[in-house]
PDB file of C-alpha atoms in Angstrom:
ATOM      1  CA  MET A   1       9.421   9.149  18.495  1.00  0.00           C
ATOM      2  CA  LEU A   2       8.472   6.449  16.035  1.00  0.00           C
ATOM      3  CA  LYS A   3      10.301   6.787  12.712  1.00  0.00           C
ATOM      4  CA  LEU A   4       8.464   5.794   9.537  1.00  0.00           C
ATOM      5  CA  PHE A   5      10.793   5.164   6.605  1.00  0.00           C
ATOM      6  CA  TYR A   6       8.706   6.436   3.771  1.00  0.00           C
ATOM      7  CA  HIS A   7       8.291   7.063   0.076  1.00  0.00           C
ATOM      8  CA  ASN A   8       4.968   8.233  -1.348  1.00  0.00           C
ATOM      9  CA  THR A   9       3.731   4.795  -2.396  1.00  0.00           C
ATOM     10  CA  PRO A  10       0.764   2.702  -1.209  1.00  0.00           C
ATOM     11  CA  ASN A  11       2.455   0.559   1.428  1.00  0.00           C
ATOM     12  CA  PRO A  12       3.968   3.417   3.470  1.00  0.00           C
ATOM     13  CA  THR A  13       0.763   5.429   3.030  1.00  0.00           C
ATOM     14  CA  LYS A  14      -1.412   2.789   4.643  1.00  0.00           C
ATOM     15  CA  VAL A  15       0.943   2.667   7.636  1.00  0.00           C
ATOM     16  CA  ALA A  16       0.692   6.449   7.864  1.00  0.00           C
ATOM     17  CA  LEU A  17      -3.095   6.067   7.835  1.00  0.00           C
ATOM     18  CA  LEU A  18      -3.023   3.768  10.864  1.00  0.00           C
ATOM     19  CA  LEU A  19      -0.647   6.077  12.716  1.00  0.00           C
ATOM     20  CA  GLU A  20      -2.929   9.013  11.977  1.00  0.00           C
ATOM     21  CA  GLU A  21      -5.995   7.068  13.102  1.00  0.00           C
ATOM     22  CA  LEU A  22      -4.204   6.153  16.327  1.00  0.00           C
ATOM     23  CA  ALA A  23      -3.013   9.741  16.809  1.00  0.00           C
ATOM     24  CA  HIS A  24       0.412   8.199  17.361  1.00  0.00           C
ATOM     25  CA  PRO A  25       3.255  10.723  16.957  1.00  0.00           C
ATOM     26  CA  TYR A  26       5.700   9.771  14.223  1.00  0.00           C
ATOM     27  CA  GLU A  27       8.509  11.203  12.165  1.00  0.00           C
ATOM     28  CA  VAL A  28       8.492  10.639   8.422  1.00  0.00           C
ATOM     29  CA  VAL A  29      11.983   9.718   7.238  1.00  0.00           C
ATOM     30  CA  ALA A  30      12.532  10.096   3.507  1.00  0.00           C
ATOM     31  CA  THR A  31      13.679   6.894   1.837  1.00  0.00           C
ATOM     32  CA  ASP A  32      14.042   7.943  -1.775  1.00  0.00           C
ATOM     33  CA  ILE A  33      13.534   4.687  -3.653  1.00  0.00           C
ATOM     34  CA  TRP A  34      13.847   6.563  -6.976  1.00  0.00           C
ATOM     35  CA  ASP A  35      17.376   7.483  -5.969  1.00  0.00           C
ATOM     36  CA  GLY A  36      18.342   4.066  -4.608  1.00  0.00           C
ATOM     37  CA  ALA A  37      18.201   4.840  -0.871  1.00  0.00           C
ATOM     38  CA  GLN A  38      16.661   1.413  -0.276  1.00  0.00           C
ATOM     39  CA  HIS A  39      19.903  -0.256  -1.370  1.00  0.00           C
ATOM     40  CA  THR A  40      22.253   1.488   1.050  1.00  0.00           C
ATOM     41  CA  PRO A  41      23.884  -0.625   3.784  1.00  0.00           C
ATOM     42  CA  GLU A  42      22.255   1.591   6.409  1.00  0.00           C
ATOM     43  CA  PHE A  43      18.755   0.904   5.137  1.00  0.00           C
ATOM     44  CA  ARG A  44      19.424  -2.792   4.486  1.00  0.00           C
ATOM     45  CA  ARG A  45      20.204  -3.129   8.185  1.00  0.00           C
ATOM     46  CA  ILE A  46      16.650  -1.923   8.813  1.00  0.00           C
ATOM     47  CA  ASN A  47      15.022  -3.946   6.047  1.00  0.00           C
ATOM     48  CA  PRO A  48      17.185  -6.614   4.406  1.00  0.00           C
ATOM     49  CA  ASN A  49      14.589  -6.808   1.614  1.00  0.00           C
ATOM     50  CA  GLY A  50      15.244  -3.204   0.576  1.00  0.00           C
ATOM     51  CA  LYS A  51      11.619  -2.035   0.557  1.00  0.00           C
ATOM     52  CA  VAL A  52       9.565   0.660   2.263  1.00  0.00           C
ATOM     53  CA  PRO A  53       7.962   1.010   4.717  1.00  0.00           C
ATOM     54  CA  ALA A  54       9.858   0.160   7.860  1.00  0.00           C
ATOM     55  CA  ILE A  55       9.559   1.586  11.341  1.00  0.00           C
ATOM     56  CA  ILE A  56      11.898   2.061  14.274  1.00  0.00           C
ATOM     57  CA  GLU A  57      10.630   2.861  17.736  1.00  0.00           C
ATOM     58  CA  GLY A  58      13.142   2.526  20.544  1.00  0.00           C
ATOM     59  CA  ASP A  59      14.788  -0.844  20.058  1.00  0.00           C
ATOM     60  CA  VAL A  60      11.917  -2.197  17.923  1.00  0.00           C
ATOM     61  CA  VAL A  61      12.544  -2.516  14.183  1.00  0.00           C
ATOM     62  CA  ILE A  62       9.798  -3.824  11.881  1.00  0.00           C
ATOM     63  CA  PHE A  63       9.599  -3.997   8.112  1.00  0.00           C
ATOM     64  CA  ASP A  64       6.788  -5.019   5.716  1.00  0.00           C
ATOM     65  CA  SER A  65       3.581  -3.022   5.848  1.00  0.00           C
ATOM     66  CA  THR A  66       1.389  -5.949   6.919  1.00  0.00           C
ATOM     67  CA  ALA A  67       3.660  -6.786   9.843  1.00  0.00           C
ATOM     68  CA  ILE A  68       3.754  -3.121  10.864  1.00  0.00           C
ATOM     69  CA  LEU A  69      -0.036  -2.770  10.735  1.00  0.00           C
ATOM     70  CA  LEU A  70      -0.529  -5.888  12.826  1.00  0.00           C
ATOM     71  CA  TRP A  71       2.058  -4.903  15.417  1.00  0.00           C
ATOM     72  CA  LEU A  72       0.796  -1.357  15.848  1.00  0.00           C
ATOM     73  CA  ALA A  73      -2.891  -2.325  15.963  1.00  0.00           C
ATOM     74  CA  ASP A  74      -2.341  -5.206  18.371  1.00  0.00           C
ATOM     75  CA  ARG A  75      -0.235  -3.059  20.669  1.00  0.00           C
ATOM     76  CA  ALA A  76      -2.830  -0.298  20.694  1.00  0.00           C
ATOM     77  CA  GLU A  77      -5.713  -2.787  20.859  1.00  0.00           C
ATOM     78  CA  GLN A  78      -7.483  -0.782  18.170  1.00  0.00           C
ATOM     79  CA  PHE A  79      -8.531  -1.537  14.595  1.00  0.00           C
ATOM     80  CA  ASN A  80      -7.485  -5.191  14.998  1.00  0.00           C
ATOM     81  CA  GLY A  81     -10.877  -6.858  15.260  1.00  0.00           C
ATOM     82  CA  ASP A  82     -12.472  -8.589  18.203  1.00  0.00           C
ATOM     83  CA  ASP A  83     -12.882 -12.296  18.912  1.00  0.00           C
ATOM     84  CA  ARG A  84     -15.702 -12.469  16.385  1.00  0.00           C
ATOM     85  CA  SER A  85     -14.288 -10.337  13.570  1.00  0.00           C
ATOM     86  CA  ARG A  86     -10.546 -10.991  13.829  1.00  0.00           C
ATOM     87  CA  PRO A  87     -10.548 -14.140  11.641  1.00  0.00           C
ATOM     88  CA  GLN A  88     -12.212 -12.171   8.833  1.00  0.00           C
ATOM     89  CA  MET A  89      -9.880  -9.222   9.418  1.00  0.00           C
ATOM     90  CA  LEU A  90      -6.841 -11.498   9.056  1.00  0.00           C
ATOM     91  CA  SER A  91      -8.276 -13.151   5.949  1.00  0.00           C
ATOM     92  CA  TRP A  92      -8.850  -9.846   4.161  1.00  0.00           C
ATOM     93  CA  LEU A  93      -5.531  -8.456   5.351  1.00  0.00           C
ATOM     94  CA  MET A  94      -3.772 -11.411   3.718  1.00  0.00           C
ATOM     95  CA  PHE A  95      -5.946 -11.022   0.604  1.00  0.00           C
ATOM     96  CA  VAL A  96      -4.435  -7.556   0.246  1.00  0.00           C
ATOM     97  CA  ALA A  97      -0.888  -8.674   1.047  1.00  0.00           C
ATOM     98  CA  SER A  98      -0.852 -11.652  -1.326  1.00  0.00           C
ATOM     99  CA  GLY A  99      -3.254 -10.533  -4.042  1.00  0.00           C
ATOM    100  CA  LEU A 100      -4.499  -6.973  -4.334  1.00  0.00           C
ATOM    101  CA  GLY A 101      -1.170  -5.297  -3.574  1.00  0.00           C
ATOM    102  CA  PRO A 102       1.075  -7.384  -5.836  1.00  0.00           C
ATOM    103  CA  PHE A 103      -1.358  -7.350  -8.748  1.00  0.00           C
ATOM    104  CA  CYS A 104      -1.909  -3.611  -8.417  1.00  0.00           C
ATOM    105  CA  GLY A 105       1.845  -3.051  -8.472  1.00  0.00           C
ATOM    106  CA  GLN A 106       2.318  -5.251 -11.532  1.00  0.00           C
ATOM    107  CA  ALA A 107      -0.626  -3.659 -13.327  1.00  0.00           C
ATOM    108  CA  PHE A 108       0.895  -0.228 -12.780  1.00  0.00           C
ATOM    109  CA  HIS A 109       4.262  -1.495 -14.043  1.00  0.00           C
ATOM    110  CA  PHE A 110       2.958  -2.988 -17.285  1.00  0.00           C
ATOM    111  CA  LEU A 111       0.464  -0.208 -17.982  1.00  0.00           C
ATOM    112  CA  ASN A 112       2.951   2.620 -17.408  1.00  0.00           C
ATOM    113  CA  ILE A 113       6.563   1.464 -17.432  1.00  0.00           C
ATOM    114  CA  HIS A 114       7.015  -1.648 -19.561  1.00  0.00           C
ATOM    115  CA  THR A 115       4.245  -1.471 -22.137  1.00  0.00           C
ATOM    116  CA  ASP A 116       5.722  -3.822 -24.756  1.00  0.00           C
ATOM    117  CA  SER A 117       3.961  -6.979 -23.591  1.00  0.00           C
ATOM    118  CA  ALA A 118       0.273  -6.997 -24.431  1.00  0.00           C
ATOM    119  CA  TYR A 119      -0.094 -10.320 -22.650  1.00  0.00           C
ATOM    120  CA  ALA A 120       1.417  -9.080 -19.378  1.00  0.00           C
ATOM    121  CA  THR A 121      -0.521  -5.813 -19.507  1.00  0.00           C
ATOM    122  CA  ASN A 122      -3.797  -7.645 -20.053  1.00  0.00           C
ATOM    123  CA  ARG A 123      -3.086 -10.297 -17.429  1.00  0.00           C
ATOM    124  CA  TYR A 124      -2.311  -7.923 -14.595  1.00  0.00           C
ATOM    125  CA  ALA A 125      -4.968  -5.365 -15.490  1.00  0.00           C
ATOM    126  CA  ARG A 126      -7.661  -8.068 -15.636  1.00  0.00           C
ATOM    127  CA  GLU A 127      -6.467  -9.652 -12.388  1.00  0.00           C
ATOM    128  CA  LEU A 128      -6.608  -6.283 -10.666  1.00  0.00           C
ATOM    129  CA  GLU A 129     -10.153  -5.823 -11.898  1.00  0.00           C
ATOM    130  CA  ARG A 130     -10.991  -9.309 -10.600  1.00  0.00           C
ATOM    131  CA  HIS A 131      -9.678  -8.342  -7.154  1.00  0.00           C
ATOM    132  CA  PHE A 132     -11.799  -5.192  -7.286  1.00  0.00           C
ATOM    133  CA  SER A 133     -14.822  -7.332  -8.094  1.00  0.00           C
ATOM    134  CA  VAL A 134     -14.121  -9.653  -5.152  1.00  0.00           C
ATOM    135  CA  LEU A 135     -13.949  -6.653  -2.824  1.00  0.00           C
ATOM    136  CA  ASP A 136     -17.049  -5.067  -4.304  1.00  0.00           C
ATOM    137  CA  LYS A 137     -19.145  -8.218  -3.955  1.00  0.00           C
ATOM    138  CA  HIS A 138     -18.101  -8.613  -0.326  1.00  0.00           C
ATOM    139  CA  LEU A 139     -18.761  -4.964   0.477  1.00  0.00           C
ATOM    140  CA  THR A 140     -22.348  -5.272  -0.752  1.00  0.00           C
ATOM    141  CA  LEU A 141     -22.877  -7.473   2.307  1.00  0.00           C
ATOM    142  CA  THR A 142     -20.982  -5.536   4.958  1.00  0.00           C
ATOM    143  CA  PRO A 143     -19.851  -1.917   5.514  1.00  0.00           C
ATOM    144  CA  TRP A 144     -16.248  -2.904   6.243  1.00  0.00           C
ATOM    145  CA  LEU A 145     -14.120  -5.846   5.178  1.00  0.00           C
ATOM    146  CA  ALA A 146     -14.221  -7.584   8.563  1.00  0.00           C
ATOM    147  CA  GLY A 147     -17.846  -6.739   9.277  1.00  0.00           C
ATOM    148  CA  SER A 148     -19.227  -3.802  11.203  1.00  0.00           C
ATOM    149  CA  ASP A 149     -15.861  -2.437  12.375  1.00  0.00           C
ATOM    150  CA  TYR A 150     -13.244  -0.432  10.492  1.00  0.00           C
ATOM    151  CA  THR A 151      -9.933  -2.318  10.805  1.00  0.00           C
ATOM    152  CA  ILE A 152      -6.419  -2.472   9.444  1.00  0.00           C
ATOM    153  CA  ALA A 153      -7.741  -4.727   6.663  1.00  0.00           C
ATOM    154  CA  ASP A 154      -9.634  -1.714   5.330  1.00  0.00           C
ATOM    155  CA  MET A 155      -6.578   0.508   5.731  1.00  0.00           C
ATOM    156  CA  ALA A 156      -4.384  -1.974   3.874  1.00  0.00           C
ATOM    157  CA  ALA A 157      -6.849  -2.301   0.997  1.00  0.00           C
ATOM    158  CA  TRP A 158      -7.450   1.453   0.853  1.00  0.00           C
ATOM    159  CA  GLY A 159      -3.760   2.096   0.267  1.00  0.00           C
ATOM    160  CA  TRP A 160      -3.915   0.146  -2.999  1.00  0.00           C
ATOM    161  CA  VAL A 161      -7.485   0.929  -4.092  1.00  0.00           C
ATOM    162  CA  ASP A 162      -6.928   4.656  -3.652  1.00  0.00           C
ATOM    163  CA  PHE A 163      -3.637   4.385  -5.563  1.00  0.00           C
ATOM    164  CA  ALA A 164      -5.267   2.439  -8.393  1.00  0.00           C
ATOM    165  CA  VAL A 165      -8.146   4.904  -8.689  1.00  0.00           C
ATOM    166  CA  ARG A 166      -5.938   7.998  -8.608  1.00  0.00           C
ATOM    167  CA  ASN A 167      -3.583   6.532 -11.218  1.00  0.00           C
ATOM    168  CA  GLY A 168      -6.317   5.359 -13.570  1.00  0.00           C
ATOM    169  CA  LEU A 169      -5.471   1.661 -13.370  1.00  0.00           C
ATOM    170  CA  VAL A 170      -9.046   0.431 -13.159  1.00  0.00           C
ATOM    171  CA  TYR A 171     -11.486   3.265 -12.640  1.00  0.00           C
ATOM    172  CA  GLY A 172     -12.668   4.710 -15.897  1.00  0.00           C
ATOM    173  CA  GLU A 173     -15.838   6.672 -16.374  1.00  0.00           C
ATOM    174  CA  ASP A 174     -17.827   3.542 -15.518  1.00  0.00           C
ATOM    175  CA  GLY A 175     -15.850   2.640 -12.384  1.00  0.00           C
ATOM    176  CA  GLY A 176     -18.529   3.736  -9.979  1.00  0.00           C
ATOM    177  CA  HIS A 177     -21.087   1.648 -11.846  1.00  0.00           C
ATOM    178  CA  ARG A 178     -18.925  -1.451 -12.041  1.00  0.00           C
ATOM    179  CA  TRP A 179     -17.963  -1.415  -8.358  1.00  0.00           C
ATOM    180  CA  PRO A 180     -20.532   0.706  -6.491  1.00  0.00           C
ATOM    181  CA  ALA A 181     -19.954  -0.854  -3.068  1.00  0.00           C
ATOM    182  CA  LEU A 182     -16.192  -0.466  -3.381  1.00  0.00           C
ATOM    183  CA  THR A 183     -16.660   3.129  -4.516  1.00  0.00           C
ATOM    184  CA  ARG A 184     -18.828   3.843  -1.472  1.00  0.00           C
ATOM    185  CA  TRP A 185     -16.307   2.183   0.864  1.00  0.00           C
ATOM    186  CA  CYS A 186     -13.341   4.107  -0.593  1.00  0.00           C
ATOM    187  CA  ALA A 187     -15.210   7.403  -0.391  1.00  0.00           C
ATOM    188  CA  THR A 188     -16.049   6.719   3.244  1.00  0.00           C
ATOM    189  CA  ILE A 189     -12.377   6.235   4.100  1.00  0.00           C
ATOM    190  CA  ASN A 190     -11.327   9.242   2.023  1.00  0.00           C
ATOM    191  CA  ALA A 191     -13.737  11.365   4.035  1.00  0.00           C
ATOM    192  CA  ARG A 192     -11.882  10.561   7.248  1.00  0.00           C
ATOM    193  CA  PRO A 193      -9.463  13.359   8.228  1.00  0.00           C
ATOM    194  CA  ALA A 194      -6.765  10.770   8.940  1.00  0.00           C
ATOM    195  CA  ALA A 195      -6.846   9.612   5.307  1.00  0.00           C
ATOM    196  CA  ASP A 196      -6.141  13.085   3.970  1.00  0.00           C
ATOM    197  CA  ARG A 197      -3.299  13.550   6.440  1.00  0.00           C
ATOM    198  CA  ALA A 198      -1.836  10.154   5.523  1.00  0.00           C
ATOM    199  CA  ARG A 199      -1.949  10.863   1.805  1.00  0.00           C
ATOM    200  CA  HIS A 200       0.051  14.060   2.368  1.00  0.00           C
ATOM    201  CA  ALA A 201       2.376  12.726   5.062  1.00  0.00           C
ATOM    202  CA  GLY A 202       5.450  13.049   2.885  1.00  0.00           C
ATOM    203  CA  ASP A 203       4.637  16.226   0.993  1.00  0.00           C
ATOM    204  CA  HIS A 204       7.384  18.112   2.793  1.00  0.00           C
ATOM    205  CA  LEU A 205      10.090  15.620   1.850  1.00  0.00           C
ATOM    206  CA  SER A 206      12.670  16.343  -0.812  1.00  0.00           C
ATOM    207  CA  VAL A 207      12.886  13.368  -3.164  1.00  0.00           C
ATOM    208  CA  LYS A 208      13.981  12.781  -6.735  1.00  0.00           C
ATOM    209  CA  GLN A 209      11.431  13.822  -9.350  1.00  0.00           C
ATOM    210  CA  ALA A 210      13.020  12.641 -12.606  1.00  0.00           C
ATOM    211  CA  PHE A 211      12.053   9.118 -13.680  1.00  0.00           C
ATOM    212  CA  ASP A 212      15.183   8.338 -15.660  1.00  0.00           C
ATOM    213  CA  GLU A 213      17.535   5.425 -16.338  1.00  0.00           C
ATOM    214  CA  ASP A 214      19.066   5.666 -12.872  1.00  0.00           C
ATOM    215  CA  THR A 215      15.585   5.499 -11.361  1.00  0.00           C
ATOM    216  CA  MET A 216      14.846   2.354 -13.359  1.00  0.00           C
ATOM    217  CA  ARG A 217      18.048   0.776 -12.079  1.00  0.00           C
ATOM    218  CA  ALA A 218      17.191   1.754  -8.507  1.00  0.00           C
ATOM    219  CA  LEU A 219      13.656   0.355  -8.691  1.00  0.00           C
ATOM    220  CA  PHE A 220      14.354  -2.722 -10.806  1.00  0.00           C
ATOM    221  CA  PRO A 221      18.011  -3.704 -10.334  1.00  0.00           C
ATOM    222  CA  GLN A 222      17.210  -7.321 -11.143  1.00  0.00           C
ATOM    223  CA  ASN A 223      16.500  -6.262 -14.730  1.00  0.00           C
ATOM    224  CA  TYR A 224      20.110  -5.184 -15.232  1.00  0.00           C
ATOM    225  CA  ALA A 225      23.317  -7.179 -15.368  1.00  0.00           C
ATOM    226  CA  GLU A 226      25.546  -6.699 -12.345  1.00  0.00           C
ATOM    227  CA  ALA A 227      28.481  -4.378 -12.921  1.00  0.00           C
ATOM    228  CA  LEU A 228      31.740  -6.235 -13.420  1.00  0.00           C
TER     229      LEU A 228
END
């Protein structure tokens, strides 16, 4: 049984989406990043970078959501593009990994957690909107990011777009008018049964609910001086 080390955040959710689309059996293993589980020696042996998701299947251990998506899709020979579409699939997958994901995460941080820097809040919010505009313009030309086929590039982007929409980072009342193609694309993925199952993959897990000082230290240890 494949084990998915999981917290209810965009990167694990998009891996869950691929597993659901593949109908691949998996066990969701709670990794409570609000409680510091990502810093334990046991988890650092799985992912030295201390992030979710990671997977273990037999003697295979993989961390980083992009690496996991690529490995699973290539092994299954599904959702990974063909000879014609794979270059575009890889390009958009890396667009998500290097741009959309990081900027979405930073926008959430400065809009909701550290709100004292107007410059940082504006920078990351505007950059996230720019990424949305890039996606929207492309999706006016093609139904899916890599062309006519639904691929892991779409799954990777959906994880962050869906998160941003549900948390009010970019979509206001005019969101559908600003990015109509992106809205259509996201709704199409949300209508897939696998997407609903992925979004609720960890609902049964018991994780910390209080966002307190200890949670801040667990999520952002670099912001605190090391204990003497």
